[in-house]
């Protein structure tokens, strides 16, 4: 019995090692331009049931008024604090029910 279990574990380990050793397929990245001139990169991978969006805007914390530092940070922290008739708690519950994750951040631009 123990010999069979060891053989099974060895076979599973060998299968995993063989699969891991396969070369990774290249991901195709498409450059997409909207009618308004917004440039985006589209990566389509049908084996993953996931939609991910990342946005970046030029400006960041460097656009805060000199006499009001932290405005950008405050705005980013309020972006998921409710929507429409939903208060913050109901909005977060709705996101969780739909497996939606939102994250926002503000930093200084260094380019």
mmCIF file of C-alpha atoms in Angstrom:
data_model
loop_
_atom_site.group_PDB
_atom_site.id
_atom_site.type_symbol
_atom_site.label_atom_id
_atom_site.label_comp_id
_atom_site.label_asym_id
_atom_site.label_seq_id
_atom_site.Cartn_x
_atom_site.Cartn_y
_atom_site.Cartn_z
ATOM 1 C CA UNK A 1 0.000 0.000 0.000
ATOM 2 C CA UNK A 2 2.745 2.489 0.940
ATOM 3 C CA UNK A 3 4.681 1.473 -2.188
ATOM 4 C CA UNK A 4 1.644 2.247 -4.374
ATOM 5 C CA UNK A 5 1.185 5.622 -2.672
ATOM 6 C CA UNK A 6 4.865 6.474 -3.242
ATOM 7 C CA UNK A 7 4.563 5.460 -6.894
ATOM 8 C CA UNK A 8 1.438 7.605 -7.280
ATOM 9 C CA UNK A 9 3.147 10.598 -5.674
ATOM 10 C CA UNK A 10 6.192 10.093 -7.905
ATOM 11 C CA UNK A 11 3.984 9.891 -11.011
ATOM 12 C CA UNK A 12 2.117 13.067 -10.069
ATOM 13 C CA UNK A 13 5.381 14.886 -9.347
ATOM 14 C CA UNK A 14 6.822 13.762 -12.688
ATOM 15 C CA UNK A 15 3.688 14.928 -14.512
ATOM 16 C CA UNK A 16 3.837 18.338 -12.846
ATOM 17 C CA UNK A 17 7.535 18.661 -13.654
ATOM 18 C CA UNK A 18 6.901 17.720 -17.283
ATOM 19 C CA UNK A 19 4.119 20.281 -17.608
ATOM 20 C CA UNK A 20 6.172 22.979 -15.907
ATOM 21 C CA UNK A 21 9.055 22.347 -18.292
ATOM 22 C CA UNK A 22 6.920 23.203 -21.338
ATOM 23 C CA UNK A 23 7.815 26.526 -22.944
ATOM 24 C CA UNK A 24 5.416 29.343 -22.169
ATOM 25 C CA UNK A 25 3.408 30.647 -25.071
ATOM 26 C CA UNK A 26 3.966 34.243 -26.049
ATOM 27 C CA UNK A 27 1.250 36.676 -25.092
ATOM 28 C CA UNK A 28 -0.022 38.887 -27.876
ATOM 29 C CA UNK A 29 -0.442 42.536 -26.959
ATOM 30 C CA UNK A 30 -2.573 44.653 -29.291
ATOM 31 C CA UNK A 31 -2.281 48.426 -29.442
ATOM 32 C CA UNK A 32 -5.787 49.900 -29.589
ATOM 33 C CA UNK A 33 -6.588 53.562 -30.238
ATOM 34 C CA UNK A 34 -10.026 54.997 -29.506
ATOM 35 C CA UNK A 35 -11.704 57.496 -31.871
ATOM 36 C CA UNK A 36 -10.748 60.180 -29.337
ATOM 37 C CA UNK A 37 -7.064 59.235 -29.512
ATOM 38 C CA UNK A 38 -6.767 57.302 -26.234
ATOM 39 C CA UNK A 39 -4.127 54.603 -26.589
ATOM 40 C CA UNK A 40 -4.612 51.268 -24.803
ATOM 41 C CA UNK A 41 -2.988 47.866 -24.866
ATOM 42 C CA UNK A 42 -5.253 44.841 -25.103
ATOM 43 C CA UNK A 43 -4.152 41.410 -23.927
ATOM 44 C CA UNK A 44 -6.678 38.680 -24.672
ATOM 45 C CA UNK A 45 -6.199 35.341 -22.932
ATOM 46 C CA UNK A 46 -9.352 33.196 -23.248
ATOM 47 C CA UNK A 47 -8.118 30.593 -20.741
ATOM 48 C CA UNK A 48 -8.453 33.108 -17.880
ATOM 49 C CA UNK A 49 -11.992 34.136 -16.880
ATOM 50 C CA UNK A 50 -10.813 37.561 -15.756
ATOM 51 C CA UNK A 51 -11.151 41.166 -16.794
ATOM 52 C CA UNK A 52 -8.417 43.489 -15.546
ATOM 53 C CA UNK A 53 -8.151 47.184 -16.285
ATOM 54 C CA UNK A 54 -5.274 49.437 -15.307
ATOM 55 C CA UNK A 55 -5.363 53.172 -15.862
ATOM 56 C CA UNK A 56 -2.579 55.675 -15.415
ATOM 57 C CA UNK A 57 -2.910 59.417 -15.776
ATOM 58 C CA UNK A 58 -0.137 61.944 -16.158
ATOM 59 C CA UNK A 59 -0.243 64.296 -13.209
ATOM 60 C CA UNK A 60 -0.634 62.481 -9.925
ATOM 61 C CA UNK A 61 0.318 64.259 -6.730
ATOM 62 C CA UNK A 62 2.315 66.814 -8.706
ATOM 63 C CA UNK A 63 -1.019 68.342 -9.757
ATOM 64 C CA UNK A 64 -2.112 69.078 -6.161
ATOM 65 C CA UNK A 65 -2.471 72.817 -5.521
ATOM 66 C CA UNK A 66 0.525 74.144 -3.569
ATOM 67 C CA UNK A 67 -1.710 75.209 -0.683
ATOM 68 C CA UNK A 68 -3.679 71.914 -0.664
ATOM 69 C CA UNK A 69 -1.261 68.979 -0.680
ATOM 70 C CA UNK A 70 -2.967 65.601 -0.588
ATOM 71 C CA UNK A 71 -5.995 66.491 -2.746
ATOM 72 C CA UNK A 72 -5.197 63.730 -5.235
ATOM 73 C CA UNK A 73 -4.799 61.202 -2.432
ATOM 74 C CA UNK A 74 -8.121 62.279 -0.910
ATOM 75 C CA UNK A 75 -9.893 61.921 -4.257
ATOM 76 C CA UNK A 76 -8.410 58.460 -4.832
ATOM 77 C CA UNK A 77 -9.573 57.332 -1.393
ATOM 78 C CA UNK A 78 -13.134 58.534 -2.083
ATOM 79 C CA UNK A 79 -13.541 56.868 -5.492
ATOM 80 C CA UNK A 80 -14.973 53.669 -4.003
ATOM 81 C CA UNK A 81 -16.916 55.320 -1.189
ATOM 82 C CA UNK A 82 -20.380 54.642 -2.607
ATOM 83 C CA UNK A 83 -22.109 55.089 -5.930
ATOM 84 C CA UNK A 84 -25.580 56.296 -6.895
ATOM 85 C CA UNK A 85 -28.066 55.167 -4.262
ATOM 86 C CA UNK A 86 -25.453 52.904 -2.586
ATOM 87 C CA UNK A 87 -23.589 54.158 0.468
ATOM 88 C CA UNK A 88 -19.987 53.040 1.061
ATOM 89 C CA UNK A 89 -20.930 49.834 2.902
ATOM 90 C CA UNK A 90 -23.562 48.775 0.339
ATOM 91 C CA UNK A 91 -21.208 49.610 -2.517
ATOM 92 C CA UNK A 92 -18.411 47.483 -1.015
ATOM 93 C CA UNK A 93 -20.899 44.635 -0.474
ATOM 94 C CA UNK A 94 -22.010 44.849 -4.113
ATOM 95 C CA UNK A 95 -18.393 44.743 -5.269
ATOM 96 C CA UNK A 96 -17.732 41.685 -3.127
ATOM 97 C CA UNK A 97 -20.866 39.904 -4.365
ATOM 98 C CA UNK A 98 -19.673 40.384 -7.940
ATOM 99 C CA UNK A 99 -16.011 39.519 -7.211
ATOM 100 C CA UNK A 100 -14.894 43.006 -8.202
ATOM 101 C CA UNK A 101 -11.708 44.473 -6.789
ATOM 102 C CA UNK A 102 -10.996 48.202 -7.069
ATOM 103 C CA UNK A 103 -7.751 49.884 -6.046
ATOM 104 C CA UNK A 104 -6.711 53.479 -6.478
ATOM 105 C CA UNK A 105 -3.450 55.225 -5.681
ATOM 106 C CA UNK A 106 -1.745 58.542 -6.214
ATOM 107 C CA UNK A 107 1.989 59.135 -6.442
ATOM 108 C CA UNK A 108 4.400 61.708 -7.768
ATOM 109 C CA UNK A 109 5.274 61.477 -11.443
ATOM 110 C CA UNK A 110 8.932 60.909 -12.153
ATOM 111 C CA UNK A 111 9.209 61.274 -15.908
#
